[in-house]
Coordinates of C-alpha atoms and ligand atoms in Angstrom, one line a residue:
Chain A
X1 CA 126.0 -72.6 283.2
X2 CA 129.2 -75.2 283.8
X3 CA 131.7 -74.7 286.3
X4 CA 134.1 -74.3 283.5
X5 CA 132.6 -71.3 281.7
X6 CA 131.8 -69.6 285.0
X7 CA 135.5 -69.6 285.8
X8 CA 136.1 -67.5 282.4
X9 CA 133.4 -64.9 283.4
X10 CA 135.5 -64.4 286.9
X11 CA 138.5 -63.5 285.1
X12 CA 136.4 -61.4 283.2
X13 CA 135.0 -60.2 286.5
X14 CA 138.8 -59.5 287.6
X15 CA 139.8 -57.3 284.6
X16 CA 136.1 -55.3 285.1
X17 CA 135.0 -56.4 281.7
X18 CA 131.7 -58.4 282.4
X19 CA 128.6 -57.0 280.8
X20 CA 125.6 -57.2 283.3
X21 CA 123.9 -59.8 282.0
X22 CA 127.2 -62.1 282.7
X23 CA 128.0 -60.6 286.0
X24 CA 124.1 -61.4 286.7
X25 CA 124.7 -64.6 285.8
X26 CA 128.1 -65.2 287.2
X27 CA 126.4 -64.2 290.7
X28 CA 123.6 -66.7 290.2
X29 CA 126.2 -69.6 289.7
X30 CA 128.1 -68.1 292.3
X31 CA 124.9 -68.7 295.0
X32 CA 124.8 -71.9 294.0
X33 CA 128.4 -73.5 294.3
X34 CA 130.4 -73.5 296.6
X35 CA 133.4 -75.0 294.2
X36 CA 133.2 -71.7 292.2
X37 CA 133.3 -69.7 295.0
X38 CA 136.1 -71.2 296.5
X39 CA 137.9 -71.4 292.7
X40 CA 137.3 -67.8 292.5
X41 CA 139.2 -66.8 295.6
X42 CA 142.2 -69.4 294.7
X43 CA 142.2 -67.7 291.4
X44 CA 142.3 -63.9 292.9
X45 CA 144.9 -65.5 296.0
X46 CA 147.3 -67.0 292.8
X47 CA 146.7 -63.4 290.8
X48 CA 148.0 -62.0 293.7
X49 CA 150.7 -63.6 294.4
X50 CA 151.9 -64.0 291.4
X51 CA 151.8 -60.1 290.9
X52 CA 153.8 -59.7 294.0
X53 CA 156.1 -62.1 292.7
X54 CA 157.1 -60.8 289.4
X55 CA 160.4 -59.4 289.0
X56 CA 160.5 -55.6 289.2
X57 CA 162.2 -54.4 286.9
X58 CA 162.9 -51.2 284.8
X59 CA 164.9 -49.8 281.9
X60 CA 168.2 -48.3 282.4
X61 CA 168.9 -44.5 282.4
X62 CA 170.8 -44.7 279.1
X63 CA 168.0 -46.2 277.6
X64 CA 165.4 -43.3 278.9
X65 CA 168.1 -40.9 277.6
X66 CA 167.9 -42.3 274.2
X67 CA 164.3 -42.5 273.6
X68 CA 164.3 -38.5 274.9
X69 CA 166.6 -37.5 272.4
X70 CA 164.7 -39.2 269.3
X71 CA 161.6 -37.7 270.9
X72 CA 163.6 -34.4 270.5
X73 CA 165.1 -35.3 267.2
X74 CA 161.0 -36.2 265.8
X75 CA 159.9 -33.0 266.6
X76 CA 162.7 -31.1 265.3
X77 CA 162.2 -33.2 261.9
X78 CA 158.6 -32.3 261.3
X79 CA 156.1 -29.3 261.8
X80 CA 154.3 -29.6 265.1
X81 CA 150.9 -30.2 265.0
X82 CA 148.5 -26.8 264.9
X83 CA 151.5 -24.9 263.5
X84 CA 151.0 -25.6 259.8
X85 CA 152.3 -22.8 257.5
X86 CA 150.4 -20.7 255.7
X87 CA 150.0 -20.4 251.9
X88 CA 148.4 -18.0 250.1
X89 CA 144.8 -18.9 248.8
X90 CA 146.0 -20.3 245.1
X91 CA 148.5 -22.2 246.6
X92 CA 145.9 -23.2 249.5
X93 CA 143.4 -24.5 246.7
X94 CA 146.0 -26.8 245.0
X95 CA 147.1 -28.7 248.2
X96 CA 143.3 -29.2 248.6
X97 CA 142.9 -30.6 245.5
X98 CA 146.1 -32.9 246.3
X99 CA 145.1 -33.8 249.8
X100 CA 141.5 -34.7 248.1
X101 CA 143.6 -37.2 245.6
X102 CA 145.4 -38.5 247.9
X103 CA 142.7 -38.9 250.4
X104 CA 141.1 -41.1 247.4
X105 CA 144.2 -43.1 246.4
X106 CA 144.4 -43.9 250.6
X107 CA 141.6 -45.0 251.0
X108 CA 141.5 -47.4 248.2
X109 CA 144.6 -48.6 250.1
X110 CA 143.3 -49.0 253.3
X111 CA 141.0 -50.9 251.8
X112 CA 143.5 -53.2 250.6
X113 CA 144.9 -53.4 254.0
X114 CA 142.1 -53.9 256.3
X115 CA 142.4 -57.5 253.7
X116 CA 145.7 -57.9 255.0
X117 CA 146.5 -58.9 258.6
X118 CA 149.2 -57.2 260.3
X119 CA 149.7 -59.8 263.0
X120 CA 152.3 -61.9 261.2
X121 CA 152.5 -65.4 263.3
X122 CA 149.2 -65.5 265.0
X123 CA 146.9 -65.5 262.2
X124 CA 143.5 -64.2 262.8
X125 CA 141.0 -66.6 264.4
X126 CA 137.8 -67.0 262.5
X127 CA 135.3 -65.0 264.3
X128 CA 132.8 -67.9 265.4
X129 CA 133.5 -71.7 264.8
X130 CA 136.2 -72.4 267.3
X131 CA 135.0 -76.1 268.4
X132 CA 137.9 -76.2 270.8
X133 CA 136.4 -73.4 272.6
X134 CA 134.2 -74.1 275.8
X135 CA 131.8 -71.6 274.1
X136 CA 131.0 -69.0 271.1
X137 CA 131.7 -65.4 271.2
X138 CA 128.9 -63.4 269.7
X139 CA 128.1 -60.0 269.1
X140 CA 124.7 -59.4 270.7
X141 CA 122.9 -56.2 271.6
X142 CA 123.7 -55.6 275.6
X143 CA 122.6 -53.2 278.2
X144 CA 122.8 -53.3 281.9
X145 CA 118.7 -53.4 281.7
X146 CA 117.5 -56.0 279.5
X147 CA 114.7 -53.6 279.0
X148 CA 116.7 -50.3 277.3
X149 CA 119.2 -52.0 274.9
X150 CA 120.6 -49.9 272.2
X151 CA 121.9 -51.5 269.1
X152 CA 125.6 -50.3 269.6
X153 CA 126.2 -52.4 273.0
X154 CA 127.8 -55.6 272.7
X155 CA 127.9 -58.2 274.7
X156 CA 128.9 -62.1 274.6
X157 CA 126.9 -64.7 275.2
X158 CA 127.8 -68.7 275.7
X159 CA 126.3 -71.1 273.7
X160 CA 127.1 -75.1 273.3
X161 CA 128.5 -75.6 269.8
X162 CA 129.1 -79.1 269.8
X163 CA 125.2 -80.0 269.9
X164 CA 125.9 -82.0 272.8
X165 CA 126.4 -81.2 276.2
X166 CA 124.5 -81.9 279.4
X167 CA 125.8 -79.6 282.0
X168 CA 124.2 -77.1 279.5
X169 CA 123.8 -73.6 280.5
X170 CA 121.4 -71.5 279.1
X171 CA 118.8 -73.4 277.0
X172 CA 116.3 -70.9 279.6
X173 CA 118.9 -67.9 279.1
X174 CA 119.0 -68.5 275.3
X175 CA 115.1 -69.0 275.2
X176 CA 114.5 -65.1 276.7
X177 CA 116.8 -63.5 274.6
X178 CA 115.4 -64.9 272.2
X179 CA 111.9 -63.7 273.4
X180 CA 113.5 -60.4 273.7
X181 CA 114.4 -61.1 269.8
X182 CA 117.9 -60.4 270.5
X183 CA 119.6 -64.0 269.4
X184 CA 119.5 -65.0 266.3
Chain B
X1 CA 127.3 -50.8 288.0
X2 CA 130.7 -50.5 288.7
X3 CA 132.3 -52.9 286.8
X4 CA 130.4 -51.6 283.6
X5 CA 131.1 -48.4 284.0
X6 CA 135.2 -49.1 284.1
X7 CA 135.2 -51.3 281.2
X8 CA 132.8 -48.7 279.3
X9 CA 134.5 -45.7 280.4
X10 CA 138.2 -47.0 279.4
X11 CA 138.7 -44.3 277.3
X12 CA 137.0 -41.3 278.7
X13 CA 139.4 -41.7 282.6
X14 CA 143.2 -43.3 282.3
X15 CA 143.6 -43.8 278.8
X16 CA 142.4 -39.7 277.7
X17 CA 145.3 -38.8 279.8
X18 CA 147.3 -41.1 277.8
X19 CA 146.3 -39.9 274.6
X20 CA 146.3 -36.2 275.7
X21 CA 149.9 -36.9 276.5
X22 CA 150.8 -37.9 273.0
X23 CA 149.0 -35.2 271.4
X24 CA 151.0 -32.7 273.6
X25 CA 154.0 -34.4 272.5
X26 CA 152.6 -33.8 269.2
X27 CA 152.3 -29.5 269.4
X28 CA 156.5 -29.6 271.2
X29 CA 156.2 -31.0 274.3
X30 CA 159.0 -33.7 274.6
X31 CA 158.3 -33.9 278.3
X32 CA 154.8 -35.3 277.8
X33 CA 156.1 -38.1 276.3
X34 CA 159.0 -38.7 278.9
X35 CA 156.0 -38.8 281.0
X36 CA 154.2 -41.7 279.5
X37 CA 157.9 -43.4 279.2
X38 CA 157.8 -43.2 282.5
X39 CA 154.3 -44.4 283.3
X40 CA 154.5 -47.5 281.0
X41 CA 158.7 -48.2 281.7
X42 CA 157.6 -51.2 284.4
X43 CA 155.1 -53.2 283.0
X44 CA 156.1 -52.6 279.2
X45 CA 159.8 -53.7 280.3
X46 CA 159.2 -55.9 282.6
X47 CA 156.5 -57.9 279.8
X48 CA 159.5 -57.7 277.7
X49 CA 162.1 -59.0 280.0
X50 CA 159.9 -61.5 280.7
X51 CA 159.2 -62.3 277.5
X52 CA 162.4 -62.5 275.6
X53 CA 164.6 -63.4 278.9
X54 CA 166.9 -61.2 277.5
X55 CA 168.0 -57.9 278.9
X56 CA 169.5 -56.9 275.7
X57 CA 166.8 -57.9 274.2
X58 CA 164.3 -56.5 276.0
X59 CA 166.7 -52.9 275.9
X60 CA 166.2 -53.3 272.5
X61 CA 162.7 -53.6 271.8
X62 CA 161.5 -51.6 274.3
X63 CA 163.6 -49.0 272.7
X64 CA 161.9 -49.3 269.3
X65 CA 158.7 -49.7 270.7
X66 CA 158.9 -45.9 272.0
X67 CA 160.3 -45.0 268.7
X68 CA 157.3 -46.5 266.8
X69 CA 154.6 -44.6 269.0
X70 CA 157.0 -41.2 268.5
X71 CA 157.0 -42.0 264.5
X72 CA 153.3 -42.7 264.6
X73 CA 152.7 -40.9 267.2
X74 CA 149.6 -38.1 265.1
X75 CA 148.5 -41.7 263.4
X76 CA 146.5 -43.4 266.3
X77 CA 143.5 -44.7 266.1
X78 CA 143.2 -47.2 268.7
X79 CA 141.0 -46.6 271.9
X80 CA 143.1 -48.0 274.6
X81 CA 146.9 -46.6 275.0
X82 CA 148.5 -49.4 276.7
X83 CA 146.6 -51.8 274.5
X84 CA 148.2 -50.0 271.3
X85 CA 151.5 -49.9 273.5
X86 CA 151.8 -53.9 274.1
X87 CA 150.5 -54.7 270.5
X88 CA 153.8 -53.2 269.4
X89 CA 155.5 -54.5 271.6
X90 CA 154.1 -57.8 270.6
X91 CA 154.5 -57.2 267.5
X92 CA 158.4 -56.8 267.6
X93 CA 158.3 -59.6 270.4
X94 CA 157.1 -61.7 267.3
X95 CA 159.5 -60.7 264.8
X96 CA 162.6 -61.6 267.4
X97 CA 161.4 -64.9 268.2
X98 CA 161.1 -65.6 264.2
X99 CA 164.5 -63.9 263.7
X100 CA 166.0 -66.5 266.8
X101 CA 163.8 -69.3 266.4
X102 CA 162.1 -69.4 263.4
X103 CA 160.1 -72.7 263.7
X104 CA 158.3 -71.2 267.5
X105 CA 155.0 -73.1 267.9
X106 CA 152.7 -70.3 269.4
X107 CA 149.7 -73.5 269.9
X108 CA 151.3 -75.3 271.8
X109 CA 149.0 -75.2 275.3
X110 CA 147.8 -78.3 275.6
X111 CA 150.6 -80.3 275.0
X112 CA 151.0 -81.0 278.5
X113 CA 148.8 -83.5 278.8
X114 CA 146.1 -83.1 281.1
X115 CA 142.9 -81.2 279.9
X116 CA 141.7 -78.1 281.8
X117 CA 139.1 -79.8 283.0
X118 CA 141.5 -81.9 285.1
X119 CA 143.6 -79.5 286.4
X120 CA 140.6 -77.2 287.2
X121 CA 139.2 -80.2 289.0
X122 CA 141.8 -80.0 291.6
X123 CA 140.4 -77.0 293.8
X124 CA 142.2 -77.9 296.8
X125 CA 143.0 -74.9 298.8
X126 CA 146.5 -73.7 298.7
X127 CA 148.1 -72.1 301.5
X128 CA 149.9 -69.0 299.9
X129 CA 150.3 -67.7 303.0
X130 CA 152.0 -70.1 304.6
X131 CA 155.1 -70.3 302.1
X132 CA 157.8 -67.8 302.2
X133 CA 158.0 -64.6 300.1
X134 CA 161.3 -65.1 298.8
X135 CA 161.0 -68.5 297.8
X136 CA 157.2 -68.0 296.3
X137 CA 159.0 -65.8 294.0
X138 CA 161.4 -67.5 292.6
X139 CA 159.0 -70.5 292.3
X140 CA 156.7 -68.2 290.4
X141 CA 158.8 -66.7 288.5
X142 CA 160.4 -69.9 287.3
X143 CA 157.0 -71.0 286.2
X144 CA 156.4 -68.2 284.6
X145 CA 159.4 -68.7 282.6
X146 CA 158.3 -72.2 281.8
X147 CA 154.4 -71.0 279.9
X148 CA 154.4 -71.4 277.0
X149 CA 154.4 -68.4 274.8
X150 CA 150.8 -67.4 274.1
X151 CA 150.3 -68.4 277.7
X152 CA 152.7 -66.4 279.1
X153 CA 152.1 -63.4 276.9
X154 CA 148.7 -63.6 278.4
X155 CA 149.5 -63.5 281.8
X156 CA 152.1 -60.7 281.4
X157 CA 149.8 -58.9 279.4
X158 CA 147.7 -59.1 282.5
X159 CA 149.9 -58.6 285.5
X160 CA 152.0 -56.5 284.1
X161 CA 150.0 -54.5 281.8
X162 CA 146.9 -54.6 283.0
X163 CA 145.6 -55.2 279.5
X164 CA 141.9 -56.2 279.3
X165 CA 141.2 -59.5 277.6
X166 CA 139.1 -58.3 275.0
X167 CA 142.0 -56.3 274.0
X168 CA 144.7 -59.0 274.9
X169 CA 142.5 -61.0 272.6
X170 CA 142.6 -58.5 269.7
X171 CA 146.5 -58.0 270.0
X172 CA 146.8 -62.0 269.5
X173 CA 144.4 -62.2 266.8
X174 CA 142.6 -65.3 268.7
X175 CA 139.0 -64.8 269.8
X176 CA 138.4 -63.6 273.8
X177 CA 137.7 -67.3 274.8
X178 CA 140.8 -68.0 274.0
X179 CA 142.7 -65.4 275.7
X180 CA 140.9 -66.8 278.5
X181 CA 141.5 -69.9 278.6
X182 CA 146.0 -69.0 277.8
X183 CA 144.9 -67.5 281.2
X184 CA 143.3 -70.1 283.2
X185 CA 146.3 -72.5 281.8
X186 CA 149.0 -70.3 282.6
X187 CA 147.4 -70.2 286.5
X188 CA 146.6 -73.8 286.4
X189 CA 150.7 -74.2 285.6
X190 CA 151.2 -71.6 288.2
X191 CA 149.1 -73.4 290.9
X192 CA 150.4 -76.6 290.3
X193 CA 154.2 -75.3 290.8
X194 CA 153.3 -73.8 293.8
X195 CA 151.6 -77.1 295.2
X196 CA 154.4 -79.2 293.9
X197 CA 157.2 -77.2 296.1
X198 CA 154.6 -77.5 299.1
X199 CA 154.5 -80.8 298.7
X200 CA 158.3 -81.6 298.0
X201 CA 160.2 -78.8 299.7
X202 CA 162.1 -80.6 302.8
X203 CA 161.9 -78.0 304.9
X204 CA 159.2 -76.1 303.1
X205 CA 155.6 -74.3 305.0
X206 CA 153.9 -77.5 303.7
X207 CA 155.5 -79.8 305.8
X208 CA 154.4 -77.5 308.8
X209 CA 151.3 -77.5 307.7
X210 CA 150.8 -81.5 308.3
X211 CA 149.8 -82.4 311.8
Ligands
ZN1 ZN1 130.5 -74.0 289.6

């Protein structure tokens, strides 16, 4: 794995979001240079710091007060939630039958908007072919034991896309997941 | 183990709590959701005052950033609180900068010249310690000031919301690679300011430091 890549995994160490096969392999390069090791705890020392250095600062009280009262004003406006009224049965049987309808004509629409990004100025990133990237994301079956995966876990696993690359990673890595037939 | 388990248990700890706020709200409660105005007022405002480097600004949008999660308050569907929180807020963060600025380059990280290869070949120690508080602040903050955009939305989203980059990635709509790298940048930037006052400030800890 390059030096570049393993410094990714460590911030995803720092936000506790490895998967175990990264953070196994994050500790291997880690055993092996001392660069990284030392990178790491600049990049923890500068997180730090810069936390501590970040302005501290808060809303006003007006503004507090504000957001209270159309909290207040919301709940007067509609029914709480698990206080619906009652109706008698016929009426109860129609609202069915318009809640079904419109349950329909929704989700035709959500259809339409899952097509639709709602982002509006940072448009959606194709999921895989980023050649500026250092590596692909990919959605791979994971598991803390190699040996009990379930097909729900995810993890993410780096992989050269330019076809290049000497200081390549994981030709070995690749190769077993492969054996374990979970790369494609 | 560990690690694992707080990623993968997001939901179940912190972020339940969260959620059972809101559906309190939701049956009458209005102090539930003072509560979670209260949790999130620090890092939601300070990412916005940061962001916009307005105070009116950031009054405003944090104000209709609560006003959207009471309006759509029963309508959640996302896993993570705070990650539905700040993807609002970026959202609206979004729409002001195309309502002040309309032509705002969000790509525009690598303009700087040097690759991030080069500046995460420079792994010379740096002696935090030995600067002072005060002026480490201001130097940071400065810098911070300085990112650009996607950067610093990163960053914030990070040390102020404590945001993890899977979902910081999903709120920019760029893939997690990405999000890391704004990161590394935005700290690469950081570093560099910090060793450009040690090695510049007159009376600064770095001269000290020199035998
Ligand atoms: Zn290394």
């Amino acid at each position: 794995m390059n030096c570049e890549t393993v410094q990714r995994l460590m911030l995803l160490a720092s936000s506790g979001e490895l998967s175990g096969w990264q953070r196994w392999r994050l500790a291997r390069h880690r055993s092996i240079c001392p660069a990284c090791r030392q990178a790491e705890q600049e990049m923890l020392r500068l997180v730090d710091t810069a936390r501590q250095a970040l302005p501290e600062v808060a809303p006003g009280a007006g503004l507090l007060t504000a957001i209270r009262r159309a909290a207040e004003t919301e709940l007067r406006r509609r029914p709480l939630a698990g206080n619906a009224p009652r109706f008698s049965p016929a009426l109860r049987n129609t609202a069915l039958a318009v809640a079904l309808a419109l349950l329909v004509v929704a989700f035709g629409w959500s259809l339409r908007l899952e097509r639709s990004p709602s982002l509006p100025a940072v448009a959606s990133a194709p999921a895989v072919q980023e050649t500026d990237e250092l590596f692909t994301t990919e959605l791979f079956p994971e598991s803390e034991d190699l040996a009990v995966l379930s097909a729900e876990d995810v993890f993410y696993v780096e992989r050269f896309i330019d076809g290049t690359g000497t200081d390549t990673i994981n030709a070995l890595d690749l190769e077993l997941l492969w054996l374990e037939g979970l790369a494609i | 183990m560990q690690q694992k388990e707080v990623m993968r248990s997001e939901p179940p700890t912190a972020e339940v709590s969260d959620f059972e706020r809101l559906s309190q709200y939701r049956s009458g409660q209005v102090e539930a959701l003072a509560e979670l105005v209260e949790k999130f007022k620090r890092p939601l405002y300070g990412f916005l005052m940061n962001m916009t480097e307005r105070a009116d600004t950031a009054d405003e949008v944090f104000q209709e950033v609560w006003l959207r999660v009471i309006r759509h308050s029963g309508r959640i569907e996302e896993r993570n609180f705070s990650g539905w929180l700040f993807r609002i807020a970026h959202n609206l963060v979004i729409d002001h900068w195309r309502r002040q600025r309309p032509a705002i380059s969000l790509e525009k990280e690598n303009e700087d010249g040097l690759t991030l290869k080069e500046r995460l070949a420079d792994l010379q120690p740096l002696p935090f310690e030995r600067l002072d508080g005060e002026q480490v602040k201001r130097r940071v903050a400065e810098a911070v000031k300085h990112l650009p955009a996607e950067q610093k939305e990163v960053f914030l989203m990070r040390l102020e919301g404590d945001i993890p980059f899977k979902e910081i990635a999903r709120i920019q709509g760029v893939s997690i690679n990405t999000a890391l790298a704004r990161m590394q940048y935005a700290l690469a930037k950081l570093r560099q300011e910090l060793k450009q006052y040690r090695e510049t400030s007159p009376s600064g800890p770095g001269k000290e430091a020199q035998p």
